[in-house]
Short mmCIF file of C-alpha atoms and ligand atoms in Angstrom, two decimals:
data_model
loop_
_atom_site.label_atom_id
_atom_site.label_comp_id
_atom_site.label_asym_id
_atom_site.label_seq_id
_atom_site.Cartn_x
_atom_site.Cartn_y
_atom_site.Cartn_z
CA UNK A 234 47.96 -246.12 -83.19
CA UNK A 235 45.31 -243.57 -83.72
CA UNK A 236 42.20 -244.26 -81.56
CA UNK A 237 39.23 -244.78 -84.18
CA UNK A 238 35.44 -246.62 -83.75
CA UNK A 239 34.96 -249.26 -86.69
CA UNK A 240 33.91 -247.89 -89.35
CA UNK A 241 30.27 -248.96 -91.18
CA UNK A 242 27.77 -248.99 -93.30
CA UNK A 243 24.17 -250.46 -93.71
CA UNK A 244 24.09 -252.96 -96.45
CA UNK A 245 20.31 -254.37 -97.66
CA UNK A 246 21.82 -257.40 -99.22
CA UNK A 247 22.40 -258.82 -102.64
CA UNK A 248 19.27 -256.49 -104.03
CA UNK A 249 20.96 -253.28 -102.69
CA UNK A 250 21.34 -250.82 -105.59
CA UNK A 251 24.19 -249.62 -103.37
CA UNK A 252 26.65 -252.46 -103.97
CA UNK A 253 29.42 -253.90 -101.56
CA UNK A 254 32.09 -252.92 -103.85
CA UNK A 255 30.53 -248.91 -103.26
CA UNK A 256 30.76 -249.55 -99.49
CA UNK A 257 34.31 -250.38 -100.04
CA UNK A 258 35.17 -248.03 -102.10
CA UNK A 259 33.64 -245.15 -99.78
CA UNK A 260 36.04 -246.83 -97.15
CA UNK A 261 34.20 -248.73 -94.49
CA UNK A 262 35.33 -251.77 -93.37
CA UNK A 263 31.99 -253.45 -91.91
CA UNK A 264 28.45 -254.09 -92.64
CA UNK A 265 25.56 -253.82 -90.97
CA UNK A 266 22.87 -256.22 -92.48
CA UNK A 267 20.07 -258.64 -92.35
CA UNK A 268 18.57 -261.11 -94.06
CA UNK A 269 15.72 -259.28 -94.83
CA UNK A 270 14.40 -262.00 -96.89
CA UNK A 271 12.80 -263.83 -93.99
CA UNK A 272 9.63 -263.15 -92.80
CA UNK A 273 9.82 -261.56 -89.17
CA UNK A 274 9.56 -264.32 -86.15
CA UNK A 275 11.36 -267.06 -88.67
CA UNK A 276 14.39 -268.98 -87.35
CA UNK A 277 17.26 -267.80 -89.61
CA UNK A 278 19.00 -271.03 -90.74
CA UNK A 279 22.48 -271.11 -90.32
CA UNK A 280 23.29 -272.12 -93.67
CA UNK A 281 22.30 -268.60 -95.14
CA UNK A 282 24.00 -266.79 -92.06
CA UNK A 283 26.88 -268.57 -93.81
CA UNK A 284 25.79 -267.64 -97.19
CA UNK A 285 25.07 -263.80 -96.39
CA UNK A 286 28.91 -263.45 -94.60
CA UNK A 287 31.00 -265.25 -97.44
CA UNK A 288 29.30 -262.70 -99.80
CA UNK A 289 30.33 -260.22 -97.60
CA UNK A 290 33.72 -260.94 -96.38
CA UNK A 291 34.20 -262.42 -100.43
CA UNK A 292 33.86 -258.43 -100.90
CA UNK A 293 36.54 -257.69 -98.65
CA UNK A 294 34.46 -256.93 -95.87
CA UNK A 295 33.34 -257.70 -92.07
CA UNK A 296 29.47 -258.86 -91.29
CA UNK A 297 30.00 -256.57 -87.84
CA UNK A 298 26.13 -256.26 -87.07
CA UNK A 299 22.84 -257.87 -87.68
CA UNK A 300 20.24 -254.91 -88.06
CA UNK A 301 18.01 -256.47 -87.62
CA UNK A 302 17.06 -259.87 -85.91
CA UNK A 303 13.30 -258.68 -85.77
CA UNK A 304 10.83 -259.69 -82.91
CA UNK A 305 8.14 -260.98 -84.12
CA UNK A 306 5.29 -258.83 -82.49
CA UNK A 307 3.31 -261.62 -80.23
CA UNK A 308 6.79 -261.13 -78.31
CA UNK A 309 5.80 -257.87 -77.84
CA UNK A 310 2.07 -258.27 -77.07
CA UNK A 311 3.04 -261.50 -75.23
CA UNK A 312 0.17 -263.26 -75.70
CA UNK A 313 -0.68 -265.35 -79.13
CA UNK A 314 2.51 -267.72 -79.92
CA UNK A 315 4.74 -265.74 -78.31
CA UNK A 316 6.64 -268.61 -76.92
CA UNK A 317 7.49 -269.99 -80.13
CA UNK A 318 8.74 -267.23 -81.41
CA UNK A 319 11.13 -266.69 -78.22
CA UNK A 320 12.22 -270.37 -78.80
CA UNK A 321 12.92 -269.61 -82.74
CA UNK A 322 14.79 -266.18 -81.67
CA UNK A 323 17.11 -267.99 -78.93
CA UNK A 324 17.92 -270.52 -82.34
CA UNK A 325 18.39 -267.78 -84.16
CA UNK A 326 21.12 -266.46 -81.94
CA UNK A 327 22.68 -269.55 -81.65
CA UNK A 328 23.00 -269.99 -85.71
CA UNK A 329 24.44 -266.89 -85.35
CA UNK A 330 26.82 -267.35 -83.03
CA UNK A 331 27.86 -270.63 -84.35
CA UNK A 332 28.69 -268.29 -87.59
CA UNK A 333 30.74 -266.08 -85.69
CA UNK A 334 27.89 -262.83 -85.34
CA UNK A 335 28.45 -261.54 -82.44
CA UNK A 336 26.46 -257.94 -82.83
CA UNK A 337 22.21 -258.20 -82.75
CA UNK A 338 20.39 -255.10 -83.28
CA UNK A 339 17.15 -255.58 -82.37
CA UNK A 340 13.96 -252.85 -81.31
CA UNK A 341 10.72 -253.47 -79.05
CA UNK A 342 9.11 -250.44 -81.07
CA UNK A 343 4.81 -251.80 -81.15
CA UNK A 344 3.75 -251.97 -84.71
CA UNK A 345 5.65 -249.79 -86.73
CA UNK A 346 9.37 -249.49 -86.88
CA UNK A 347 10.29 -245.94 -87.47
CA UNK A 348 7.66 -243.40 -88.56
CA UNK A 349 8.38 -240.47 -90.89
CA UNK A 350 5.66 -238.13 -92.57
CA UNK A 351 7.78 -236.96 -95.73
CA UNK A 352 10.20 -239.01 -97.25
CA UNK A 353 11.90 -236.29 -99.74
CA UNK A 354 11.63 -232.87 -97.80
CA UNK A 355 13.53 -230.21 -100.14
CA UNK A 356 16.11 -228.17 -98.25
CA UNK A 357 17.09 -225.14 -99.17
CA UNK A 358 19.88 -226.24 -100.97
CA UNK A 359 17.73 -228.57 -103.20
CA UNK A 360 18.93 -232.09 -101.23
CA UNK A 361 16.07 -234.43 -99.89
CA UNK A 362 16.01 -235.36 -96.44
CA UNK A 363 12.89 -237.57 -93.81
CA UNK A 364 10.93 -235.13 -92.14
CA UNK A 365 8.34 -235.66 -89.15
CA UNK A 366 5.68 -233.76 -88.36
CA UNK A 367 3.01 -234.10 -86.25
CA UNK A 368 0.19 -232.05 -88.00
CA UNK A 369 1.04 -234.44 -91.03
CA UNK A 370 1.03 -237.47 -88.69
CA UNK A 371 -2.34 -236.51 -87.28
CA UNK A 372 -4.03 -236.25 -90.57
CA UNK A 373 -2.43 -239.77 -90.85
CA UNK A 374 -4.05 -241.07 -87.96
CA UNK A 375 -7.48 -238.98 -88.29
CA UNK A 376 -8.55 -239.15 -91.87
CA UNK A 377 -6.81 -241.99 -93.00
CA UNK A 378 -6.43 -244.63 -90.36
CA UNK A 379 -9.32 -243.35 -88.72
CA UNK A 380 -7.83 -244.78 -85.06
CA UNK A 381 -10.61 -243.90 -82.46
CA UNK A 382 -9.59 -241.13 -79.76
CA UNK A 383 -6.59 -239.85 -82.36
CA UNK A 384 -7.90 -236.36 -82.03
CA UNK A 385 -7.31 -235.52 -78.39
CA UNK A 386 -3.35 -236.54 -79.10
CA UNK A 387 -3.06 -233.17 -80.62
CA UNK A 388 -4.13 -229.15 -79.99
CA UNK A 389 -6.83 -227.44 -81.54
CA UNK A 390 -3.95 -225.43 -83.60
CA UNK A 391 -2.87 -229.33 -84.47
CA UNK A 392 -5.96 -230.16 -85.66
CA UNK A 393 -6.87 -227.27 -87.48
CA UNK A 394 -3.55 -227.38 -89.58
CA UNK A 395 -4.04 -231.23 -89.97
CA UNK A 396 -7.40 -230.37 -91.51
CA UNK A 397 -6.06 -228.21 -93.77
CA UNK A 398 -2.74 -230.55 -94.93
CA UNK A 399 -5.65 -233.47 -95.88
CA UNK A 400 -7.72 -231.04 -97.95
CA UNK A 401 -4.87 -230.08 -99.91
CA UNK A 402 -3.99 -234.00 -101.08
CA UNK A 403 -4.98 -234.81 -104.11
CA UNK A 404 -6.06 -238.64 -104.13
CA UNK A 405 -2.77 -240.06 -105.33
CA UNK A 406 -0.79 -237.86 -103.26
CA UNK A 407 -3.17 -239.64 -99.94
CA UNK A 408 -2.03 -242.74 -101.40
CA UNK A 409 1.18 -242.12 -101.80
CA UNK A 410 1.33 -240.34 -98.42
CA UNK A 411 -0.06 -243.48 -96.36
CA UNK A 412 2.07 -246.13 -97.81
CA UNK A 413 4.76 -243.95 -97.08
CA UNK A 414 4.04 -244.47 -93.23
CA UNK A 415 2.90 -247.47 -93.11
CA UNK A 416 5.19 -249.52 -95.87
CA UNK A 417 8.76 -248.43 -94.55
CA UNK A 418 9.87 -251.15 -92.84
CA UNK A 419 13.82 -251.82 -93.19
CA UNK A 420 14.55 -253.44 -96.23
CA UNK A 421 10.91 -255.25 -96.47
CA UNK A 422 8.05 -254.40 -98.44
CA UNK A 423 5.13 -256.16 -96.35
CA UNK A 424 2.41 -253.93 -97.99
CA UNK A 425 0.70 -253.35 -95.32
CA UNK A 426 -2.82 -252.09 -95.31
CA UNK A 427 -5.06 -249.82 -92.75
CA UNK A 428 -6.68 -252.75 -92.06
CA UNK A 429 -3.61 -254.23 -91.07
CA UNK A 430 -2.98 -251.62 -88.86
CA UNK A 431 -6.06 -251.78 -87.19
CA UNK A 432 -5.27 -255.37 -86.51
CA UNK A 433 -1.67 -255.12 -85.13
CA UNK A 434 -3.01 -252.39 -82.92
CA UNK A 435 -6.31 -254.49 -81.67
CA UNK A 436 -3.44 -256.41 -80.50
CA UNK A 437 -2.18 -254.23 -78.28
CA UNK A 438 -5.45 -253.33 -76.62
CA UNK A 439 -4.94 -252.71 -72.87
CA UNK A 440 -0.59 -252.52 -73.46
CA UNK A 441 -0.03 -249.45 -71.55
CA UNK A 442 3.68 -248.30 -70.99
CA UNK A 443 4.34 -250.37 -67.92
CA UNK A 444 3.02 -253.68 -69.13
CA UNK A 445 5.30 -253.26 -72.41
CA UNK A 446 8.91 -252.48 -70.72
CA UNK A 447 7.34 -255.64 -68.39
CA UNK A 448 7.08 -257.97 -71.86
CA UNK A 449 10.55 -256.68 -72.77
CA UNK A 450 12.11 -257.10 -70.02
CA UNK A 451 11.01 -260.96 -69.76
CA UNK A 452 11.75 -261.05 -73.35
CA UNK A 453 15.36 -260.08 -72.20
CA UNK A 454 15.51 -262.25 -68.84
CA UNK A 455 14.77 -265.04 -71.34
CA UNK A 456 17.34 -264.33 -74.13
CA UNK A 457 19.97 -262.94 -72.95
CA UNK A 458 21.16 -265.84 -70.81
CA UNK A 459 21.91 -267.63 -74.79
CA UNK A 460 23.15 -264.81 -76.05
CA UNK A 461 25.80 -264.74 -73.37
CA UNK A 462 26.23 -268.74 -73.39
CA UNK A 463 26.64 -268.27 -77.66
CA UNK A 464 28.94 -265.38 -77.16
CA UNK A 465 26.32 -262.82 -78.86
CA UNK A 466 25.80 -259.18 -77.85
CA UNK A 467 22.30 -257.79 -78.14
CA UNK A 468 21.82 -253.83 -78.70
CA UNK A 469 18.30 -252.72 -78.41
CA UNK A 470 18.12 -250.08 -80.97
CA UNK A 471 15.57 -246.39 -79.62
CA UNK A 472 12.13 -245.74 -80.44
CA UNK A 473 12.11 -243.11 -83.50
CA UNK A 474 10.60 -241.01 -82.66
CA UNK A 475 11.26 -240.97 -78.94
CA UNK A 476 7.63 -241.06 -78.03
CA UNK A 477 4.50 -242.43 -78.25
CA UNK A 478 3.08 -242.46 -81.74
CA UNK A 479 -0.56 -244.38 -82.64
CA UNK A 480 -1.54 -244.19 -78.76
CA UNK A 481 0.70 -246.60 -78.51
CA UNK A 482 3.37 -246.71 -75.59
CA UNK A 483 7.38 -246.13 -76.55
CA UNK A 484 9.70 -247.64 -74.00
CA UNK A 485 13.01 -247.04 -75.52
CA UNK A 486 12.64 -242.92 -75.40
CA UNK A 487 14.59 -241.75 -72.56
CA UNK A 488 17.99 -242.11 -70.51
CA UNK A 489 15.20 -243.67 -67.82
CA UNK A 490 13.82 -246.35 -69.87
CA UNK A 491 17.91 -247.61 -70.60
CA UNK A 492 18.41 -247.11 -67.05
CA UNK A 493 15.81 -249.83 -66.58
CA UNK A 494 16.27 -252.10 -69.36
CA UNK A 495 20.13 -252.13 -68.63
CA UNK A 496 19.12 -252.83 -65.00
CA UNK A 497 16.80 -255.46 -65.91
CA UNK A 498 19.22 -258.18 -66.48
CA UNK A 499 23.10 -256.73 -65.79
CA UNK A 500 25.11 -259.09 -68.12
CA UNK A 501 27.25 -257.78 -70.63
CA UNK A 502 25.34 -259.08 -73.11
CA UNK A 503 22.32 -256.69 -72.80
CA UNK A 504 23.20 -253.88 -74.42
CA UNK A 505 22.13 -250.80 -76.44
CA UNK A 506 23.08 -249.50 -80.31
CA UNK A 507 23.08 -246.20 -79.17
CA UNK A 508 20.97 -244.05 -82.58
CA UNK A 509 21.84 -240.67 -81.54
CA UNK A 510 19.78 -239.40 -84.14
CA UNK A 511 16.63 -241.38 -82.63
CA UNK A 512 17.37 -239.92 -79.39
CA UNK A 513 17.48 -236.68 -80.67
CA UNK A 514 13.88 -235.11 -81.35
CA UNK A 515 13.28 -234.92 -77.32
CA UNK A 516 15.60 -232.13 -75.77
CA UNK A 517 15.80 -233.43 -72.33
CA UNK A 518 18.40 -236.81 -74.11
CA UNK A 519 21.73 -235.29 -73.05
CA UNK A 520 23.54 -237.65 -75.65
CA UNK A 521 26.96 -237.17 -74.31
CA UNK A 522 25.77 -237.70 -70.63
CA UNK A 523 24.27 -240.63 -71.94
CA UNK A 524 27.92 -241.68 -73.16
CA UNK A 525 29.25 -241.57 -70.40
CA UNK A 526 26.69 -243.09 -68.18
CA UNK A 527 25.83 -246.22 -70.51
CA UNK A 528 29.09 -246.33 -72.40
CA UNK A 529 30.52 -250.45 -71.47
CA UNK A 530 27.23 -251.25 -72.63
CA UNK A 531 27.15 -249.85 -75.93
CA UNK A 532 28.10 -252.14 -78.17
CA UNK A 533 27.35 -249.89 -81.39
CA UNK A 534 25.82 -246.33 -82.61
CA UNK A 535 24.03 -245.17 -85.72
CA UNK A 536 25.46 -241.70 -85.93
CA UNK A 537 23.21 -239.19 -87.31
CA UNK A 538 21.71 -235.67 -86.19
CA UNK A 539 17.90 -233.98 -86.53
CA UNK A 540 16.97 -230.47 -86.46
CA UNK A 541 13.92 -229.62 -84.09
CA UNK A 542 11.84 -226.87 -84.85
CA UNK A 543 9.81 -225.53 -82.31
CA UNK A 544 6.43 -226.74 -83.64
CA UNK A 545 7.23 -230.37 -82.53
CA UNK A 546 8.42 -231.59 -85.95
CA UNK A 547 12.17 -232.29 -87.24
CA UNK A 548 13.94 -233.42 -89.82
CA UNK A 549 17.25 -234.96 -90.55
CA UNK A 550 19.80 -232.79 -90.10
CA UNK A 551 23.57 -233.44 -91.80
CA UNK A 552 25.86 -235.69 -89.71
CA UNK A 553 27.70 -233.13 -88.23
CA UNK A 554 24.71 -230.40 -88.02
CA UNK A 555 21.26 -230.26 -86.16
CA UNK A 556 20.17 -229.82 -82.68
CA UNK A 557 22.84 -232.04 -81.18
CA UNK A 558 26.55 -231.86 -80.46
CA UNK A 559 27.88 -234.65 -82.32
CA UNK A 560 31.43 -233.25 -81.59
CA UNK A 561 30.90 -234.18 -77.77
CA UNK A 562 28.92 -237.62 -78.59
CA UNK A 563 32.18 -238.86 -80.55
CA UNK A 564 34.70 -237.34 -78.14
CA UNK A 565 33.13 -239.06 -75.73
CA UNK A 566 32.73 -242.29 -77.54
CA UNK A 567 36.22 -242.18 -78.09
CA UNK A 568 36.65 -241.39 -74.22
CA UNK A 569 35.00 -244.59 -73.55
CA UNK A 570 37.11 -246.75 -76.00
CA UNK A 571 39.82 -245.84 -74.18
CA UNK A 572 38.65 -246.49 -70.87
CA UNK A 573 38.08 -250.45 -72.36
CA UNK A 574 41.50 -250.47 -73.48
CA UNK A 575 43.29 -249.69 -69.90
CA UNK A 576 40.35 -252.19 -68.77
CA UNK A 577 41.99 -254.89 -71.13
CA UNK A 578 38.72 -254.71 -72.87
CA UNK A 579 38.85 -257.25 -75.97
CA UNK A 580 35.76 -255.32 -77.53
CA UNK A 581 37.18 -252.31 -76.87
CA UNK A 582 36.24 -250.49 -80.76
CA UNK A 583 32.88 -249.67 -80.84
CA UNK A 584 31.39 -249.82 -84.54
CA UNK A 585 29.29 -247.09 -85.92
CA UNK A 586 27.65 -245.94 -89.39
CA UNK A 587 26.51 -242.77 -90.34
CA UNK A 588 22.87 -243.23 -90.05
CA UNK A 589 20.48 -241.85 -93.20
CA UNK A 590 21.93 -239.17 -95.62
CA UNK A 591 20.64 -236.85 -97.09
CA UNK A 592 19.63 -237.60 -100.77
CA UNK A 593 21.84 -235.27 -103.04
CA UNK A 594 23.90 -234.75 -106.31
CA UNK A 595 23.37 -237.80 -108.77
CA UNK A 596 21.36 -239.56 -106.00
CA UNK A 597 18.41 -237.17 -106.82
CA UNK A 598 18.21 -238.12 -110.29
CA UNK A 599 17.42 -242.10 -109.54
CA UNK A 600 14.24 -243.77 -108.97
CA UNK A 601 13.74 -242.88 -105.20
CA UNK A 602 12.57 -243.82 -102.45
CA UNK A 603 14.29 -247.65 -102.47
CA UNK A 604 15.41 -247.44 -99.04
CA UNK A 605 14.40 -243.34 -97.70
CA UNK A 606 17.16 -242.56 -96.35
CA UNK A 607 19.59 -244.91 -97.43
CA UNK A 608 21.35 -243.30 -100.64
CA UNK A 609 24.76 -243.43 -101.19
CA UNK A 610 26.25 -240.36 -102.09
CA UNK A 611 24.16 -238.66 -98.87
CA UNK A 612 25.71 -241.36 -96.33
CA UNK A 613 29.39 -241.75 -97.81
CA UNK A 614 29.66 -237.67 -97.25
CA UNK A 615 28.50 -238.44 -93.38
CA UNK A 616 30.98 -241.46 -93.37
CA UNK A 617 33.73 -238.88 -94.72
CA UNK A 618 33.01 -236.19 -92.42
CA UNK A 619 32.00 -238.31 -89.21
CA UNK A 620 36.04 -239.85 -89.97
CA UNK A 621 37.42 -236.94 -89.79
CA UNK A 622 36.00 -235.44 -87.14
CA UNK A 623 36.98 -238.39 -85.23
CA UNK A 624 40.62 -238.42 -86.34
CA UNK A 625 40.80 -235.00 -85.33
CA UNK A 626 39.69 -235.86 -82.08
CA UNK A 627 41.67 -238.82 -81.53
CA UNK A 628 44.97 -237.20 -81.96
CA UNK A 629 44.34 -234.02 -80.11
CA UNK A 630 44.13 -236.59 -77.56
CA UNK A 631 47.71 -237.57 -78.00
CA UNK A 632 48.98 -234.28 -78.21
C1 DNO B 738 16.07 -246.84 -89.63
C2 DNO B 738 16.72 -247.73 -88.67
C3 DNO B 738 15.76 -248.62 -87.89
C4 DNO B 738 16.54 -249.75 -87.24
C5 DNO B 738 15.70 -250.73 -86.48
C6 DNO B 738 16.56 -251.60 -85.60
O1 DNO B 738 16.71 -246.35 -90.50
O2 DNO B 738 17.55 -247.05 -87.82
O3 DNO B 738 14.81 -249.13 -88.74
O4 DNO B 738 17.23 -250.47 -88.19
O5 DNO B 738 14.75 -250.10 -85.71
O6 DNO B 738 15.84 -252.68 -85.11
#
């Protein structure tokens, strides 16, 4: 049999525009989902675990990941109810596993989840793509937010060109612009304000880098004992970007920081969901040397490139393009399945699903941006190509 990972596809629930019959039909066999209905820091009730899988396995598919069980943040900040909310997380896993979920995705990024300054950057070609920049994100931060201290995060050249990218905004474009970094949060609208922000990060006054990998790691010495009694995996899921944003700290960045969270309670359990395409904005991840290092503890991946440019800003390369070799991230994934097969490894596939896409064709003709990054047409060409890269791999190796 022809060595392949499992393959996936993120799935926003019964209001996805992009249906479970379309996941099907573009060939994956398993969903990654949540029920995004629930407010962050709720226990999720095991009846609508129930609910959410029959829909999906009722569509011929496998519930193979929840992305994501969100922390609520006073588990981050540790302070406020931050018990509770560790209590109604440990339930949570236990509904889970009592369902049969065995996959968590969860992230410890403070405040906002992943942070993009354009939503729909044109490439050359005319597709759409999520773009970062950081002369876009310090205008963010400067004019708009108004965060004391946010100019000396950036050069004079920085600041100049931020200047510059403000003035040019008409008003609805600056409104347009802010809710676009602020109101992105997976599958949730929270509508968040700037006042909002200010709050969340009043919260995390005095949080430098150290404290926060301290309140994750308790957060894991405390969890991951029921995940492992409930038979549940956890995968913490990379910042993105891979540094800090909003003066706030990012402990997730780095080959370091898994070193340490792996190390901070060694049970199988405590895992990563290894985003290569969160990792890859900071040169200095060696993806495939992360493969091989962390590989029996990465229980999935969200398999998607960037392209750096050398002004500090990227943007979302195709699948198989960008800064990184995704040829020698797969080979090696499929390396490591391997090595859990001769190990007798039950979990020996590892899932994965092409992360974004790129919005093209028909795509660019709907109402956009439901989910940025989350079109169809953009993510079943990954899928396809991401498949057959790995097929060709796969049986070189048997040759
Ligand atoms: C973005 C996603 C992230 C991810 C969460 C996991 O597209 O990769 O939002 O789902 O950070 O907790």
């Amino acid at each position: 049999m022809t060595l392949s990972m499992q393959e996936c596809m993120r799935w926003y629930g019964p209001e996805d525009s992009v249906s479970l019959s379309d996941i099907r039909q573009a060939g994956a066999s398993g969903i990654y989902t949540s029920l995004h209905e629930l407010e962050y820091g709720e226990v999720w009730p095991q009846e609508s675990i129930r609910a959410r899988k029959r829909l999906i396995e009722d569509a011929g598919l496998k519930w193979v990941a929840v992305e994501s069980l969100p922390l609520h943040e006073e588990i981050k900040t540790r302070n406020g109810n931050f018990k509770h909310y560790i209590n109604n997380y440990k339930q949570s896993l236990k509904n889970l596993g009592a369902e049969g979920i065995d996959l968590v995705i969860y992230n410890f990024m403070p405040v906002l989840d992943w942070v993009r300054t354009d939503l729909a950057y044109r490439l050359k070609d005319g597709s759409e793509c999520l773009f970062f920049d950081p002369v876009q994100f310090a205008a963010f931060e400067i004019y708009m937010l108004q965060r004391p201290g946010s100019e000396n995060d950036y050069t004079t050249t920085q600041l100049e060109a931020a200047k510059e990218f403000y003035a040019s905004m008409s008003d609805k474009q600056r409104a347009e612009f802010c809710n676009s970094i602020i109101d992105i949060f997976p599958g949730k609208k929270m509508s968040l304000k700037l006042e909002d922000i200010h709050e969340l990060l009043a919260k995390y006054k005095g949080t430098d880098a150290n404290t926060l990998k301290q309140n994750h790691y308790r957060f894991l010495q405390e969890v991951i004992p029921i995940a492992e009694e409930v038979g549940v995996k956890m995968a913490v899921h990379p910042d993105d970007p891979p540094f800090p944003i909003l003066g706030l700290p990012r402990i997730v960045s780095t080959a370091d920081d898994v070193r340490g969270l792996l190390g901070a309670v060694e049970s199988p359990s405590n895992g990563i969901c290894l985003c290569t395409g969160s990792f890859s904005p900071r040169a200095s991840n060696d993806l495939p040397a992360m493969v091989r290092e962390f590989g029996s503890r990465i229980h999935c991946t969200h398999l998607r490139s960037t392209q750096r440019n050398p002004d500090g800003s990227f943007y979302e390369a195709s699948h198989l393009g960008g800064s990184i070799d995704m040829f020698e991230i797969v080979r090696e994934l499929l390396l490591e399945m391997k090595r859990r097969q001769d190990d007798g490894r039950k979990d020996w596939q590892i899932p994965f699903r092409p992360d974004h896409g790129h919005t093209i064709l028909d795509d660019l003709n709907k109402k956009r941006p439901e989910n940025p990054g989350y079109s169809a047409i953009g993510r079943l060409k990954g899928l396809a190509e991401l498949r057959g890269l790995q097929l060709g791999i796969a049986r070189s190796f048997q040759k």
